CSV table of C-alpha atoms and ligand atoms in Angstrom, one decimal:
chain,number,residue,atom,x,y,z
E,1,MET,CA,42.6,46.4,-8.6
E,2,GLN,CA,39.5,46.1,-6.5
E,3,LYS,CA,41.7,44.6,-3.7
E,4,PHE,CA,43.6,47.9,-3.5
E,5,ILE,CA,40.5,50.0,-3.6
E,6,ASP,CA,39.2,48.0,-0.7
E,7,GLU,CA,42.5,48.5,1.2
E,8,ILE,CA,41.9,52.3,0.9
E,9,SER,CA,38.4,52.3,2.1
E,10,GLN,CA,39.2,50.0,5.0
E,11,ALA,CA,42.3,51.8,6.3
E,12,LYS,CA,41.9,52.6,10.0
E,13,SER,CA,44.8,55.1,10.3
E,14,LEU,CA,46.7,57.5,8.2
E,15,ALA,CA,49.6,55.1,8.3
E,16,GLU,CA,47.6,52.3,6.9
E,17,LEU,CA,46.2,54.7,4.3
E,18,GLU,CA,49.7,55.7,3.2
E,19,SER,CA,50.7,52.1,2.7
E,20,ALA,CA,47.6,51.5,0.6
E,21,ARG,CA,48.5,54.6,-1.5
E,22,LEU,CA,52.1,53.4,-2.0
E,23,ALA,CA,50.8,50.0,-3.2
E,24,LEU,CA,48.9,51.7,-5.9
E,25,LEU,CA,50.7,54.9,-6.8
E,26,GLY,CA,54.1,54.6,-5.2
E,27,LYS,CA,57.2,53.9,-7.4
E,28,LYS,CA,56.5,50.2,-7.4
E,29,GLY,CA,52.7,50.6,-7.2
E,30,VAL,CA,50.5,48.7,-9.5
E,31,ILE,CA,49.2,51.8,-11.3
E,32,THR,CA,52.7,53.1,-11.7
E,33,GLU,CA,54.0,49.9,-13.0
E,34,GLY,CA,51.0,49.6,-15.4
E,35,PHE,CA,52.0,53.0,-16.9
E,36,SER,CA,55.6,51.7,-17.5
E,37,LYS,CA,54.2,48.7,-19.3
E,38,LEU,CA,52.5,51.1,-21.9
E,39,LYS,CA,55.7,51.4,-23.9
E,40,GLU,CA,55.7,47.6,-24.7
E,41,LEU,CA,52.3,47.9,-26.2
E,42,ASN,CA,50.8,49.4,-29.5
E,43,GLY,CA,47.6,50.5,-31.1
E,44,ASP,CA,44.3,49.6,-29.5
E,45,GLU,CA,45.8,47.6,-26.7
E,46,LYS,CA,47.9,50.6,-25.6
E,47,LYS,CA,45.0,52.9,-25.8
E,48,ALA,CA,42.7,50.6,-23.9
E,49,LEU,CA,45.2,50.1,-21.0
E,50,ALA,CA,46.1,53.8,-20.9
E,51,GLU,CA,42.4,54.7,-20.5
E,52,SER,CA,41.8,52.2,-17.8
E,53,LEU,CA,45.0,53.2,-15.9
E,54,ASN,CA,44.0,56.9,-16.0
E,55,LYS,CA,40.6,56.0,-14.8
E,56,ALA,CA,41.9,53.9,-12.0
E,57,ARG,CA,44.4,56.6,-10.9
E,58,ASP,CA,41.7,59.3,-10.8
E,59,GLU,CA,39.5,57.1,-8.8
E,60,ALA,CA,42.2,56.1,-6.4
E,61,ASN,CA,43.2,59.8,-5.9
E,62,GLU,CA,39.7,60.9,-5.2
E,63,LEU,CA,39.1,58.1,-2.7
E,64,LEU,CA,42.5,58.7,-1.0
E,65,ALA,CA,41.8,62.4,-0.6
E,66,SER,CA,38.2,61.8,1.0
E,67,LYS,CA,39.5,59.0,3.2
E,68,LYS,CA,42.5,61.1,4.3
E,69,ALA,CA,40.2,63.9,5.5
E,70,GLU,CA,38.0,61.4,7.3
E,71,LEU,CA,41.0,59.9,9.1
E,72,GLU,CA,42.5,63.2,9.9
E,73,GLU,CA,39.3,64.4,11.7
E,74,LYS,CA,39.1,61.0,13.5
E,75,GLU,CA,42.7,61.2,14.7
E,76,ALA,CA,42.3,64.9,15.9
E,77,ASN,CA,39.2,64.0,17.9
E,78,GLU,CA,41.0,61.0,19.4
E,79,ALA,CA,43.9,63.2,20.4
E,80,LEU,CA,41.5,65.7,21.9
E,81,ILE,CA,40.0,63.1,24.1
E,82,LYS,CA,43.3,61.5,25.0
E,83,ASP,CA,45.2,64.8,25.8
E,84,GLY,CA,42.2,66.8,27.1
E,85,VAL,CA,42.0,68.3,30.5
E,86,ASP,CA,39.4,67.1,32.9
E,87,VAL,CA,38.2,70.3,34.4
E,88,SER,CA,36.2,68.5,37.1
E,89,LEU,CA,39.4,67.0,38.6
E,90,PHE,CA,40.4,68.2,42.1
E,91,ASN,CA,43.2,70.7,42.2
E,92,GLU,CA,44.9,72.9,44.9
E,93,PRO,CA,42.8,76.0,45.1
E,94,SER,CA,44.7,79.0,43.7
E,95,LEU,CA,45.1,82.1,45.8
E,96,ARG,CA,42.5,84.7,45.2
E,97,GLY,CA,43.6,88.4,45.0
E,98,ALA,CA,42.1,91.3,46.7
E,99,MET,CA,41.9,95.0,46.5
E,100,HIS,CA,44.7,96.6,48.6
E,101,PRO,CA,43.2,98.4,51.5
E,102,VAL,CA,44.6,101.8,50.3
E,103,MET,CA,43.1,101.5,46.9
E,104,ALA,CA,39.7,100.3,48.4
E,105,THR,CA,39.7,103.4,50.7
E,106,MET,CA,40.6,105.5,47.7
E,107,ASP,CA,37.6,104.1,45.7
E,108,LYS,CA,35.2,104.6,48.7
E,109,ILE,CA,36.2,108.2,48.9
E,110,ILE,CA,36.0,108.8,45.2
E,111,ASP,CA,32.5,107.3,45.1
E,112,TYR,CA,31.3,109.8,47.6
E,113,PHE,CA,32.5,112.8,45.8
E,114,VAL,CA,31.5,111.6,42.3
E,115,ALA,CA,27.9,111.1,43.7
E,116,GLN,CA,28.2,114.8,44.8
E,117,ASN,CA,29.0,115.7,41.2
E,118,PHE,CA,32.7,116.2,41.5
E,119,SER,CA,34.8,115.4,38.4
E,120,VAL,CA,37.9,113.3,38.9
E,121,GLU,CA,41.1,115.1,37.6
E,122,THR,CA,44.7,113.9,37.4
E,123,GLY,CA,48.1,115.5,37.0
E,124,PRO,CA,51.7,114.5,36.6
E,125,LEU,CA,53.7,113.0,39.5
E,126,ILE,CA,56.8,114.9,38.3
E,127,GLU,CA,55.9,118.6,38.8
E,128,ASP,CA,57.5,121.9,38.3
E,129,ASP,CA,58.1,124.6,40.9
E,130,PHE,CA,55.3,126.7,39.7
E,131,HIS,CA,52.4,124.2,39.9
E,132,ASN,CA,53.6,122.5,43.2
E,133,PHE,CA,54.6,125.7,45.1
E,134,GLU,CA,54.7,129.1,43.4
E,135,ALA,CA,51.1,129.2,42.1
E,136,LEU,CA,49.9,127.9,45.4
E,137,ASN,CA,51.1,131.1,47.1
E,138,LEU,CA,54.3,129.4,48.2
E,139,PRO,CA,57.1,131.8,46.8
E,140,LYS,CA,60.7,130.7,46.7
E,141,TYR,CA,62.4,130.8,50.2
E,142,HIS,CA,58.9,130.9,51.9
E,143,PRO,CA,59.4,129.1,55.1
E,144,ALA,CA,56.2,127.1,54.6
E,145,ARG,CA,58.1,125.2,52.0
E,146,ASP,CA,59.8,123.3,54.8
E,147,MET,CA,56.4,121.8,55.8
E,148,GLN,CA,56.9,119.5,52.9
E,149,ASP,CA,60.3,117.7,52.5
E,150,THR,CA,60.7,117.6,48.7
E,151,PHE,CA,62.5,115.1,46.5
E,152,TYR,CA,64.1,117.2,43.7
E,153,LEU,CA,65.3,116.0,40.4
E,154,ARG,CA,68.6,117.4,38.9
E,155,ASP,CA,66.7,119.6,36.5
E,156,PHE,CA,64.8,121.5,39.3
E,157,ARG,CA,61.6,119.6,38.6
E,158,LEU,CA,60.4,117.6,41.6
E,159,LEU,CA,58.2,114.8,42.8
E,160,ARG,CA,54.9,116.5,43.7
E,161,THR,CA,54.6,116.8,47.5
E,162,HIS,CA,50.8,117.1,47.4
E,163,THR,CA,47.9,116.8,45.0
E,164,SER,CA,47.3,120.6,45.2
E,165,PRO,CA,49.2,121.2,41.9
E,166,VAL,CA,46.2,119.5,40.2
E,167,GLN,CA,44.1,122.4,41.4
E,168,ILE,CA,46.3,124.8,39.5
E,169,ARG,CA,46.4,122.6,36.3
E,170,THR,CA,42.6,122.2,36.3
E,171,MET,CA,41.9,126.0,36.8
E,172,GLN,CA,44.4,126.7,34.0
E,173,ALA,CA,42.6,124.3,31.7
E,174,LYS,CA,39.0,125.3,32.5
E,175,LYS,CA,36.8,128.1,33.4
E,176,PRO,CA,34.7,128.2,36.7
E,177,PRO,CA,32.5,126.6,37.9
E,178,ILE,CA,34.9,123.9,39.0
E,179,ARG,CA,34.0,121.0,41.2
E,180,MET,CA,36.8,118.5,41.2
E,181,ILE,CA,38.7,116.0,43.2
E,182,ALA,CA,42.2,114.7,42.2
E,183,PRO,CA,43.4,111.5,43.8
E,184,GLY,CA,46.9,110.2,43.4
E,185,ALA,CA,50.4,109.4,44.7
E,186,VAL,CA,52.5,112.1,46.4
E,187,PHE,CA,56.1,112.1,47.7
E,188,ARG,CA,57.9,113.4,50.7
E,189,ARG,CA,61.4,112.7,52.4
E,190,ASP,CA,60.0,111.2,55.4
E,191,LEU,CA,60.0,107.7,57.0
E,192,ASP,CA,58.6,106.7,60.4
E,193,LEU,CA,55.6,105.0,62.0
E,194,THR,CA,53.3,107.5,60.5
E,195,HIS,CA,55.2,108.6,57.3
E,196,THR,CA,56.3,106.9,54.1
E,197,PRO,CA,58.1,108.5,51.2
E,198,MET,CA,55.2,107.7,48.9
E,199,PHE,CA,51.5,108.0,49.9
E,200,HIS,CA,48.3,109.0,48.5
E,201,GLN,CA,46.1,112.1,48.7
E,202,ILE,CA,42.8,113.1,47.5
E,203,GLU,CA,42.4,116.9,46.8
E,204,GLY,CA,39.1,118.7,46.4
E,205,LEU,CA,38.5,122.1,44.9
E,206,VAL,CA,35.2,124.0,44.2
E,207,VAL,CA,35.2,127.4,42.5
E,208,GLU,CA,32.1,129.4,41.5
E,209,GLU,CA,31.8,132.9,39.9
E,210,GLY,CA,31.2,135.7,42.4
E,211,ASP,CA,31.1,135.2,46.2
E,212,LYS,CA,28.8,132.2,46.1
E,213,ILE,CA,31.2,129.9,48.0
E,214,SER,CA,31.6,130.4,51.7
E,215,PHE,CA,33.0,128.5,54.7
E,216,ALA,CA,29.5,127.0,55.3
E,217,ASN,CA,29.7,125.2,51.9
E,218,LEU,CA,33.1,123.7,53.0
E,219,LYS,CA,31.9,122.6,56.4
E,220,ASP,CA,28.7,121.1,55.0
E,221,ILE,CA,30.5,118.9,52.4
E,222,LEU,CA,33.3,117.6,54.8
E,223,GLN,CA,30.9,117.1,57.7
E,224,ASN,CA,28.7,114.9,55.5
E,225,PHE,CA,31.7,113.1,54.0
E,226,LEU,CA,33.2,112.2,57.3
E,227,VAL,CA,29.9,110.8,58.7
E,228,TYR,CA,29.8,108.7,55.4
E,229,MET,CA,33.3,107.4,56.0
E,230,PHE,CA,33.3,106.9,59.9
E,231,GLY,CA,29.6,106.8,60.9
E,232,ASP,CA,28.4,108.7,63.8
E,233,VAL,CA,31.3,111.0,64.6
E,234,LYS,CA,31.6,114.5,65.7
E,235,VAL,CA,33.4,116.9,63.4
E,236,ARG,CA,35.6,119.8,64.6
E,237,PHE,CA,37.2,122.5,62.4
E,238,ARG,CA,40.4,123.8,64.1
E,239,PRO,CA,42.1,127.1,62.8
E,240,SER,CA,45.4,126.2,61.0
E,241,PHE,CA,47.6,127.5,58.3
E,242,PHE,CA,48.1,126.6,54.6
E,243,PRO,CA,49.6,129.1,52.2
E,244,PHE,CA,46.9,128.4,49.5
E,245,THR,CA,43.9,128.8,51.8
E,246,GLU,CA,42.7,131.7,54.0
E,247,PRO,CA,41.2,131.1,56.4
E,248,SER,CA,42.6,127.5,56.8
E,249,THR,CA,41.4,124.8,59.1
E,250,GLU,CA,42.4,121.3,59.9
E,251,VAL,CA,39.5,119.0,60.4
E,252,ASP,CA,39.2,116.5,63.3
E,253,ILE,CA,36.8,113.7,64.1
E,254,SER,CA,35.9,112.4,67.5
E,255,CYS,CA,38.2,109.4,68.2
E,256,ILE,CA,36.6,106.3,66.6
E,257,PHE,CA,38.5,104.0,69.0
E,258,CYS,CA,37.5,105.5,72.4
E,259,LYS,CA,34.5,107.6,71.3
E,260,GLY,CA,36.3,110.7,72.4
E,261,CYS,CA,37.1,109.5,75.9
E,262,GLY,CA,40.8,109.6,75.4
E,263,CYS,CA,43.1,106.8,74.4
E,264,ARG,CA,46.6,106.0,72.9
E,265,VAL,CA,45.6,106.5,69.3
E,266,CYS,CA,44.2,110.0,69.9
E,267,LYS,CA,47.0,110.6,72.4
E,268,GLN,CA,44.3,111.2,75.1
E,269,THR,CA,42.7,114.2,73.2
E,270,GLY,CA,39.6,112.5,72.1
E,271,TRP,CA,40.2,113.8,68.5
E,272,LEU,CA,41.8,112.5,65.4
E,273,GLU,CA,43.1,114.9,62.7
E,274,VAL,CA,41.9,113.8,59.3
E,275,LEU,CA,42.2,116.5,56.7
E,276,GLY,CA,43.3,120.0,55.7
E,277,SER,CA,41.0,122.6,54.1
E,278,GLY,CA,40.1,126.2,53.7
E,279,ILE,CA,38.8,129.0,51.5
E,280,VAL,CA,41.0,129.4,48.4
E,281,ASP,CA,43.5,132.3,48.8
E,282,GLU,CA,43.2,135.2,46.4
E,283,ASN,CA,46.8,134.7,45.4
E,284,VAL,CA,46.0,131.3,44.0
E,285,PHE,CA,43.3,132.7,41.8
E,286,LYS,CA,45.6,135.5,40.7
E,287,ALA,CA,48.3,132.9,39.7
E,288,VAL,CA,45.9,131.2,37.2
E,289,GLY,CA,44.3,134.4,35.9
E,290,TYR,CA,40.9,134.0,37.7
E,291,SER,CA,39.2,137.1,39.2
E,292,GLY,CA,35.8,137.7,40.8
E,293,VAL,CA,35.4,134.0,41.9
E,294,SER,CA,35.3,132.3,45.3
E,295,GLY,CA,36.1,128.7,46.3
E,296,TYR,CA,37.0,126.1,48.9
E,297,ALA,CA,39.7,123.4,48.8
E,298,PHE,CA,40.6,120.5,50.9
E,299,GLY,CA,43.2,117.7,51.0
E,300,LEU,CA,43.3,114.4,52.7
E,301,GLY,CA,45.7,111.5,53.2
E,302,VAL,CA,44.2,108.2,52.0
E,303,GLU,CA,46.5,105.9,54.0
E,304,ARG,CA,45.7,107.8,57.1
E,305,LEU,CA,41.9,107.2,56.6
E,306,ALA,CA,42.6,103.6,55.7
E,307,MET,CA,44.6,103.0,58.8
E,308,LEU,CA,41.8,104.5,60.9
E,309,LEU,CA,39.0,102.5,59.1
E,310,HIS,CA,40.9,99.2,59.6
E,311,ARG,CA,42.8,99.9,62.8
E,312,ILE,CA,46.2,99.5,61.2
E,313,PRO,CA,48.8,100.8,63.7
E,314,ASP,CA,51.9,101.1,61.5
E,315,LEU,CA,51.6,103.0,58.1
E,316,ARG,CA,54.6,101.2,56.7
E,317,SER,CA,52.9,97.8,56.9
E,318,LEU,CA,50.6,99.0,54.0
E,319,PHE,CA,53.5,99.0,51.6
E,320,GLU,CA,55.4,95.8,52.7
E,321,GLY,CA,53.2,93.5,50.6
E,322,ASP,CA,53.0,91.1,53.6
E,323,LEU,CA,50.3,88.5,52.7
E,324,ARG,CA,49.3,88.0,56.3
E,325,LEU,CA,48.1,91.6,56.3
E,326,LEU,CA,46.6,91.6,52.8
E,327,GLU,CA,44.8,88.3,53.2
E,328,GLN,CA,42.6,90.1,55.8
E,329,PHE,CA,41.1,92.2,53.1
E,330,ARG,CA,39.9,89.4,50.8
R,401,LIG,N1,48.0,120.2,50.3
R,401,LIG,C1,47.8,120.2,51.7
R,401,LIG,C2,48.8,119.1,52.2
R,401,LIG,O1,49.4,118.4,51.5
R,401,LIG,C3,46.5,119.8,52.1
R,401,LIG,C4,45.4,120.8,51.7
R,401,LIG,C5,44.8,120.8,50.5
R,401,LIG,C6,45.1,121.8,52.6
R,401,LIG,C7,43.8,121.7,50.1
R,401,LIG,C8,44.1,122.7,52.3
R,401,LIG,C9,43.5,122.8,51.0
R,401,LIG,O2,49.1,119.1,53.5
């Protein structure tokens, strides 16, 4: 019997342990066969053998269990070492991703306005006529709707053509004072060197009770913002028209490529148009049920600013996913 017990304790693998177990407790094992001999015996002899067999079986089982656990752990550890990954091995470097220049520009703009206490609001990309046009003082059949070539859905909803509907949604949801920006994608039926059917805008809206907000507040924030974005540039406010602002201005900066001397990018004018803005039209406040308030609004194209910042000549290249362009922004 001791011989078998030794075999168990000396087993070096689970396979060896299993054969030691079979030699004792298998169908033809010594203990099993011992039990089958019991029926040939009687009285004290039978009792003595039964006791010693039971004892041997219990000891063997106990030993088998602890040895099994020990060997399992050992084999698992060996497998870890054998199949393990050597993290210090040389490998082809994997490509590192980067922020897309449009999103990086967006973040840079958002950072500025958040630091000026503007909240960041969002709205749906699929809009209705009221929020995208009507409430922004663009009644049906108003010729200014032609400024924005609209994608319509079959149910008369539309893809928003600008972020201005978020002005309306925010004013409907909150009371003044309001100090918000709304970044996001917008859609227009247009495609050429300077237009893509999807692009990004950032809207700004500030509303206060009474007549606290004047054109001077608008000039101040935009002037400082444009210097933050482009460094030492001159800023010019040029009279323009938007249905939702009165008066309206387009804002130009002195050309960052020729410092205002005149070049191809600024079409020899020395100026680059960068955003639209104005004092919020009374009709817009009326549409959201506001009265006795004043405010300014502005809207800018993120791709346009990204192109100027990085001197990217063709807007479409921002959306082609060409690694040769994107790699330059790592
Ligand atoms: N929504 C205008 C556009 O898309 C931009 C704008 C916003 C102008 C707010 C004035 C005030 O062209």
